[in-house]
Structure formats: C-alpha cells, structure tokens
Short mmCIF file of C-alpha atoms in Angstrom, two decimals:
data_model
loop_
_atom_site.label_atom_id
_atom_site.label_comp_id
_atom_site.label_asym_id
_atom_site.label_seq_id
_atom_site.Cartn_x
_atom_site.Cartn_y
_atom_site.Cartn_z
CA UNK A 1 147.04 60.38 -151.75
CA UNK A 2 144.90 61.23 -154.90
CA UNK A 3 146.79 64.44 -156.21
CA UNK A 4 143.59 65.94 -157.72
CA UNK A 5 145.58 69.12 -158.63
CA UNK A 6 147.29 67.72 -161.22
CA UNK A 7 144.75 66.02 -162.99
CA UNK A 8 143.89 66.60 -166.68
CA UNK A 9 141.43 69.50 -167.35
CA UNK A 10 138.08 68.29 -167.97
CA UNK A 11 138.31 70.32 -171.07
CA UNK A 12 140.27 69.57 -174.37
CA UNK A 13 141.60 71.92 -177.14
CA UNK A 14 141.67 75.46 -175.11
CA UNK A 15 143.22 76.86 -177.62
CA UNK A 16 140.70 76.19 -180.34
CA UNK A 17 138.14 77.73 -178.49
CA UNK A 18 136.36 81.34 -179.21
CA UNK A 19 137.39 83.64 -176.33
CA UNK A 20 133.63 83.61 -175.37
CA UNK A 21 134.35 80.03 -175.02
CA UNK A 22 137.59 80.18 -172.69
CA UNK A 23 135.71 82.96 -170.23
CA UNK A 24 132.40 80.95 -169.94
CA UNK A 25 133.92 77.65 -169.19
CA UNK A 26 136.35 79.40 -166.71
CA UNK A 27 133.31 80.41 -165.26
CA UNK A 28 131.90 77.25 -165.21
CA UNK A 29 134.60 76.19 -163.25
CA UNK A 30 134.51 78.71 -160.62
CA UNK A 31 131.17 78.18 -160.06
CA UNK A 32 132.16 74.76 -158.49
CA UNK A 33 134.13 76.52 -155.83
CA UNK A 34 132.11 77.37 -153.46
CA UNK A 35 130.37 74.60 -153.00
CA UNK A 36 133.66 72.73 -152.12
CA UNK A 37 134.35 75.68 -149.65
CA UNK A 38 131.57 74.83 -148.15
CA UNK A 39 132.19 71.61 -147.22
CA UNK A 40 135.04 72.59 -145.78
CA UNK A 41 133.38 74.91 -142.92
CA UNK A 42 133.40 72.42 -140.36
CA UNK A 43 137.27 72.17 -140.55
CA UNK A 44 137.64 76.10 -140.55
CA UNK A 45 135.49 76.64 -137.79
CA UNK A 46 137.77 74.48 -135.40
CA UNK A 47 140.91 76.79 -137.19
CA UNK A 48 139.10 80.08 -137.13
CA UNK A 49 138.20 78.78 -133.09
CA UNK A 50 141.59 77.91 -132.29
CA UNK A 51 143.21 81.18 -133.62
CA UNK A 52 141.08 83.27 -131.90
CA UNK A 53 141.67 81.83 -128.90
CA UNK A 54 145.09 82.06 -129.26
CA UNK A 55 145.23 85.83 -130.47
CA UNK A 56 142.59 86.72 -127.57
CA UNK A 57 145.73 85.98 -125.33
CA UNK A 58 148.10 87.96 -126.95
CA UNK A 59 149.09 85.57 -130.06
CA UNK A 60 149.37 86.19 -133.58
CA UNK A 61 148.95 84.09 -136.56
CA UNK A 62 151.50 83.41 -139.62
CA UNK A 63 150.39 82.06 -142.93
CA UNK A 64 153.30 80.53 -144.39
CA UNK A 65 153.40 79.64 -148.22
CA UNK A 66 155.37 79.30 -152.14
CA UNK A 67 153.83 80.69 -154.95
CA UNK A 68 150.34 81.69 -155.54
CA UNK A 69 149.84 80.09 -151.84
CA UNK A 70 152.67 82.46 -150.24
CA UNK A 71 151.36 85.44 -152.07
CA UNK A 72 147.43 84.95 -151.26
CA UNK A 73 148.85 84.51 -147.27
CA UNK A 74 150.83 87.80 -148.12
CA UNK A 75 147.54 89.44 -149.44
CA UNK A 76 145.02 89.09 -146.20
CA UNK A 77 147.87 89.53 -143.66
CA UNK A 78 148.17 93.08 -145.25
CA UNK A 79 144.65 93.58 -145.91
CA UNK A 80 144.29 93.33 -142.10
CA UNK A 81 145.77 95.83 -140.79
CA UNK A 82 143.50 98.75 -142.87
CA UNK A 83 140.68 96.72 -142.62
CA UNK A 84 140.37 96.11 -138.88
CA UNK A 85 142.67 98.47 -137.22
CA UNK A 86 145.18 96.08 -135.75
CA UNK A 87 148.91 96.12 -135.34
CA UNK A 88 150.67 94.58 -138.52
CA UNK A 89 152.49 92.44 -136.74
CA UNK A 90 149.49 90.73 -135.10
CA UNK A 91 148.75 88.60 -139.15
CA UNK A 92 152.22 87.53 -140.52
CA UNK A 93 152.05 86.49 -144.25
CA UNK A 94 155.35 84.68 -145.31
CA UNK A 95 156.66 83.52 -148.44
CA UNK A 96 158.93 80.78 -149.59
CA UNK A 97 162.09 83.34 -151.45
CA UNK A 98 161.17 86.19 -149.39
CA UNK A 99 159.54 89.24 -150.55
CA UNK A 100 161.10 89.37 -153.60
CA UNK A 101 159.10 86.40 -154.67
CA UNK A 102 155.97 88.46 -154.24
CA UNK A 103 156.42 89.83 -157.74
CA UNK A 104 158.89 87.79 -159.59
CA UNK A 105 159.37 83.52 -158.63
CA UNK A 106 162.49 82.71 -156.48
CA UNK A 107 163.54 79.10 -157.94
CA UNK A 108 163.40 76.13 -155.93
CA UNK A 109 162.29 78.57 -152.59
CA UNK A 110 159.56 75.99 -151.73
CA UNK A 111 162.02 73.06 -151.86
CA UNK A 112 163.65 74.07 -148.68
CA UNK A 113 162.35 72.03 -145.35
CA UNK A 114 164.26 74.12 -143.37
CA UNK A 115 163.99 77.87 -144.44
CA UNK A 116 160.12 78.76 -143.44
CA UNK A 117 160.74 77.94 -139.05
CA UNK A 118 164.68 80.39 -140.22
CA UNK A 119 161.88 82.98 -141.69
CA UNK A 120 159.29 82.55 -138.65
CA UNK A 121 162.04 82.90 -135.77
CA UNK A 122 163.03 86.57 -137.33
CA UNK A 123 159.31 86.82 -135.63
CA UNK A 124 160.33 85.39 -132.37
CA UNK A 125 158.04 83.03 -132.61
CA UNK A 126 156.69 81.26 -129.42
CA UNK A 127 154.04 79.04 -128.39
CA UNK A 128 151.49 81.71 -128.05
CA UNK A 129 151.35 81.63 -132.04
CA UNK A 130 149.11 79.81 -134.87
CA UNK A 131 150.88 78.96 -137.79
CA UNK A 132 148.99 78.09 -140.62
CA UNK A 133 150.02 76.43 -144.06
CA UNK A 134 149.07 77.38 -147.72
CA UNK A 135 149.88 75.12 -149.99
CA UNK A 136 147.45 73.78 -152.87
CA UNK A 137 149.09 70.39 -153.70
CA UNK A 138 149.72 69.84 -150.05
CA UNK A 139 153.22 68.52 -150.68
CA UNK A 140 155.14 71.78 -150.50
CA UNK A 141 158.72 71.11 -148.72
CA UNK A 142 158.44 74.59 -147.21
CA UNK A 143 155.20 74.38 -145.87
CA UNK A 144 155.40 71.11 -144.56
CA UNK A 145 158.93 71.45 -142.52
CA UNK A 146 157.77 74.82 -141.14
CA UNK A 147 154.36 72.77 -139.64
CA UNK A 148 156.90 70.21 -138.37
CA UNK A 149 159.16 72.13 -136.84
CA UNK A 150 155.88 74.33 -134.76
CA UNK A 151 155.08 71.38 -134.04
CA UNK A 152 157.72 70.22 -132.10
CA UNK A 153 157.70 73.63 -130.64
CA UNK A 154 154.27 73.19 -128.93
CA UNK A 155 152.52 75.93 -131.31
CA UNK A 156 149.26 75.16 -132.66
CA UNK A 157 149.34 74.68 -136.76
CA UNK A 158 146.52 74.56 -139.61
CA UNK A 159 146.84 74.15 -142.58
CA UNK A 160 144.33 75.46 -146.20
CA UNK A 161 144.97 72.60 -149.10
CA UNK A 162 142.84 71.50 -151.81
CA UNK A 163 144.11 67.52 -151.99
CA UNK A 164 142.47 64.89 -149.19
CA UNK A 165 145.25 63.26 -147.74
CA UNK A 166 148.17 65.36 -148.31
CA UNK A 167 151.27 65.63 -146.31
CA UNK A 168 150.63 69.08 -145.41
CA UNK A 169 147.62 68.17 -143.83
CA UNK A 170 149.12 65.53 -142.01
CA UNK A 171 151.28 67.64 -140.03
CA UNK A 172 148.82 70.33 -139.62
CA UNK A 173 146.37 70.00 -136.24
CA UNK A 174 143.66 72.01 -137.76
CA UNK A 175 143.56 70.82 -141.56
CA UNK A 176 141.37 72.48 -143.90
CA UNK A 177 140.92 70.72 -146.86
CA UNK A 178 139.21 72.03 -150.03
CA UNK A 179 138.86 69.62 -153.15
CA UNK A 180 138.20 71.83 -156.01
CA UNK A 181 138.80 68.98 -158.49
CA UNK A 182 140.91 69.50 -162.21
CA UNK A 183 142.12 72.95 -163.12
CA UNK A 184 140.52 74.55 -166.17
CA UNK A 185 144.37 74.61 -167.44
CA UNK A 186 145.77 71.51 -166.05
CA UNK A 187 147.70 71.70 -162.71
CA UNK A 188 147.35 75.67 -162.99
CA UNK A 189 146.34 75.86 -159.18
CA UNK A 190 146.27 79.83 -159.87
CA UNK A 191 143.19 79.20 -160.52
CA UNK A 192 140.30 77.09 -158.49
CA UNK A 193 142.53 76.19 -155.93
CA UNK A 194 143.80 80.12 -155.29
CA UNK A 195 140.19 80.99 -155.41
CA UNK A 196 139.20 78.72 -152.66
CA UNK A 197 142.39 79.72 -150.89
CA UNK A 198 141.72 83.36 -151.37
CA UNK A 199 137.76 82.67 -149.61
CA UNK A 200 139.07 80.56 -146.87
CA UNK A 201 141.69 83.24 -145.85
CA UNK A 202 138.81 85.92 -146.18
CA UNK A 203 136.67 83.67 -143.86
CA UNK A 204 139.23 83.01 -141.49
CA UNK A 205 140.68 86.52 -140.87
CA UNK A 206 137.16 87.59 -140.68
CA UNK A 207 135.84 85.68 -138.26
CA UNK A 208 138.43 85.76 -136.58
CA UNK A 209 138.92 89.47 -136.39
CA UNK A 210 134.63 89.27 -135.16
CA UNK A 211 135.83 87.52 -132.62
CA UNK A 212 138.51 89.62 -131.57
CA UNK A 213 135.27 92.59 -131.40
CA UNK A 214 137.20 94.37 -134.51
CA UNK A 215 133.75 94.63 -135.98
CA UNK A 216 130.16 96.95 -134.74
CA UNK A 217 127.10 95.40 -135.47
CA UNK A 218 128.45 94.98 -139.33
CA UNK A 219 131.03 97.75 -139.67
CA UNK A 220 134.70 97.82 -139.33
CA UNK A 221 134.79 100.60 -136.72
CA UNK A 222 138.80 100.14 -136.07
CA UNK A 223 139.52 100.60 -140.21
CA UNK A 224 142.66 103.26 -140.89
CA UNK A 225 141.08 106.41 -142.41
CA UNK A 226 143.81 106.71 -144.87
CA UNK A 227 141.99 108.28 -147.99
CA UNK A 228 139.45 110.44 -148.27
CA UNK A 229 136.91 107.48 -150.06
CA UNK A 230 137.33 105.62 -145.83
CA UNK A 231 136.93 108.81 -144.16
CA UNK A 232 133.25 109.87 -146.00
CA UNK A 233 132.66 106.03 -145.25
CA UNK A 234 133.66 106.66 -141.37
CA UNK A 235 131.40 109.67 -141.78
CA UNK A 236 128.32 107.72 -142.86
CA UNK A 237 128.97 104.65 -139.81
CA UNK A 238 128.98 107.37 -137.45
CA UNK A 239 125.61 109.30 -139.08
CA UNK A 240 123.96 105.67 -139.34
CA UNK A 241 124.88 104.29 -135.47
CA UNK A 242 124.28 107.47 -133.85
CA UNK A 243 121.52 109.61 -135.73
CA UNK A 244 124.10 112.62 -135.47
CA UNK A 245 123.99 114.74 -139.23
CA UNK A 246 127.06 114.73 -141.68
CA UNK A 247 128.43 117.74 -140.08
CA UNK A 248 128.14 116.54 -136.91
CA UNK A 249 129.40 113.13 -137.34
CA UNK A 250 132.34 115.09 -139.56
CA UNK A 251 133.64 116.59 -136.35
CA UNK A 252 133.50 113.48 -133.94
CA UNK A 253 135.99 112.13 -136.92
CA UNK A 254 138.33 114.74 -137.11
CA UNK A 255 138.57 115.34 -132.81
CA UNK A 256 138.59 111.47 -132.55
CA UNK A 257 140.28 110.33 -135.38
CA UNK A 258 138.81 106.98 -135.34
CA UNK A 259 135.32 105.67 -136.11
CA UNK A 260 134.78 103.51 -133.09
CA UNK A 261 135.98 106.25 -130.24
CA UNK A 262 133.57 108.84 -131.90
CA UNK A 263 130.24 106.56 -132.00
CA UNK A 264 131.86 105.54 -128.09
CA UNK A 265 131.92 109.24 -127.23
CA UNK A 266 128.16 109.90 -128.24
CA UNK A 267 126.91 106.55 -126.62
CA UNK A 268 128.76 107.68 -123.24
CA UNK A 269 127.55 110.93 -123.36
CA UNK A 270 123.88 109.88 -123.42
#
C-alpha cells in the first residue's frame, strides 16, 4: 500500500514563513478535504446503512481508535447522547490507553493487537453490535486486532482511514476510505486526516441517528435540555412546529420536559 500519510508536505521551509503565510496555506489544505470526503460517500452510505440496521434491532455501535483517531471516536460518541436524546451506552467511543489517553498519550497503547476486543468485552459485546475502526494510517495494531477479533465473532465491522489499501481496511467489511493526500506538516495526521475523520463521524452518527427518527423535520426533538441556551432553543422548535406563543410553548416544556412529547401532546390534541 501507498502510505500517503506520511508523505512529505507539499510545502518547504514552514518555519520561514509569515504567520499569514502558515494560516492561509493551512487553509489551502483544508480546502481539499471535502472533496475527498466526498468521494468517499458511496462507502459510508453502505456503513451508515448497515449500522442502522443493526441499532434499529437493539445494537449499538463502538468506534475504536489511538490517538487523534481514538479521541475524535471519543468526541461524537459523547456528542450523541445531548444531541439526540439516546442512552450513552447506545455510541461507544474507545481509546487505545484508556481514558487517560484522552488528555495526555499512553505510550505504545496502539501497539497492542490484543487490548481493544479486552476493552470492547467490558461492553459485553455480541453480535448485535457494529464496530467501527479509526485509524488514519490504517496500520494501527489496535485497530486492526480489535476488527479481527469481531470478526471472528460474527459482528459487523467498518472501518474510517485515509490510505487506499491499508490493513485496517482489509479487515473491515464496510471500509471507508478517505485520501486526503500529504499533511501540511508532514505525517501530522492531526490535521487533514482528523478533519475528514471528524466529518465522516458527523455524517455517520447523523444519518444514522435520522434513521433511528431521532430527528423532526430538521430538529433534534430528543436533545437533553441541560442549560438554559437548549431550553429557549426547545422553546422556539415547539413555537415554530406548532404555532403555540413563547409562553405557551414555555409551559408544554416545563410539564413535558422534553421537546418531542410537548409538540406530540399539541398534535394529539388537535
């Protein structure tokens, strides 16, 4: 395989440039990565298709990942839970060092083949799950021994790289593969390749969570009112889907305590 990830920067002397310089050619990068995320669609959709599926029947999905991979899987399995109103144990982000390596690097974490199916059977894991690999390169140990090992286990696996070819990808059944080319700072995969990452897992979750009917029309009317910011935002969904004023739609929030059960309660009642 062509490890792209590693490749020289297409840019020479960073640290000779103006800072004007650094920012605008970072940002000539990152303009690059959407395209390649496009690209990539078709693979997600057959992911995003799969997992949904699976959750529909009572599954959950598990990103598993070292690094800036691990961390970004960390990120949208808790972003889930406030977002959409589901249980936190239905999106499972797990990292190579535990959570400890959230904030400070474990060392040698993602050499381990063995340690990431040890971390996803304190989940009693079954059959019923998705497991889903993050890895940039595509060659992470961890990643790659935890898709093995589901494998053999019957449970469906995908995988989010940004190398064609990898081994990652190899063991995953639903490979999604996007090629975001050199790092502006070679082999920092921080960078492009955690940005695509980082859309891909905001694509998947999403559409997945559509699927799952977490979202009205285009509002997330399961989201945890947990500050006061959500709350005047559950306020205005209710005002906007059922014509009701602010007081009125203030009430149905406060006897309901959820945005979906108070627009349900004026839709029934008519």
């Amino acid at each position: 395989m062509e490890i792209v990830t590693e490749k020289e920067s297409n840019y020479h002397d960073l640290d000779k440039m103006s800072v004007g310089e650094i920012l605008y050619n970072i940002n000539k990068e990152d303009q690059t990565v959407a395209d390649a995320v496009a690209k990539a669609i078709p693979q997600l959709e057959k992911l995003a298709t799969i997992t949904a599926e699976k959750m529909k029947k009572g599954g959950r999905l598990f990103y598993i990942g070292a690094g800036t991979s691990g961390r970004l899987g960390v990120l949208d399995a808790s972003e889930c839970p406030p977002t959409f109103g589901v249980p936190f144990d239905w999106i499972v982000g797990i990292i190579a060092g535990g959570d400890t390596a959230i904030r400070r690097a474990v060392e040698f974490a993602e050499d381990d083949t063995e340690q990431a199916w040890k971390d996803l059977q304190e989940f009693d894991i079954t059959e019923d799950d998705v497991v889903v690999g993050i890895a940039a390169s595509g060659t992470t140990p961890y990643v790659i021994g935890g898709l093995n090992t589901a494998n053999a286990h019957g449970i469906v696996t995908g995988c989010v790289v940004c190398n064609v070819g990898s081994p990652v990808a190899a063991e995953a059944q639903y490979p999604v593969e996007v090629v975001v080319g050199p790092e502006f700072v070679s082999g920092s995969t921080r960078m492009k390749s955690g940005t695509a990452q980082k859309l891909i897992l905001n694509m998947l979750s999403t559409s997945v969570m559509i699927q799952l009917g977490r979202v009205k029309g285009n509002k997330m009317v399961d989201m945890q009112l947990t500050n006061h910011k959500l709350f005047s935002r559950g306020i205005n969904m209710i005002m906007q889907e059922t014509g009701k004023d602010h007081d009125v739609a203030t009430q149905l929030l406060e006897k309901y305590g959820s945005v979906r059960k108070a627009i349900e309660s004026v839709l029934i009642s008519h």
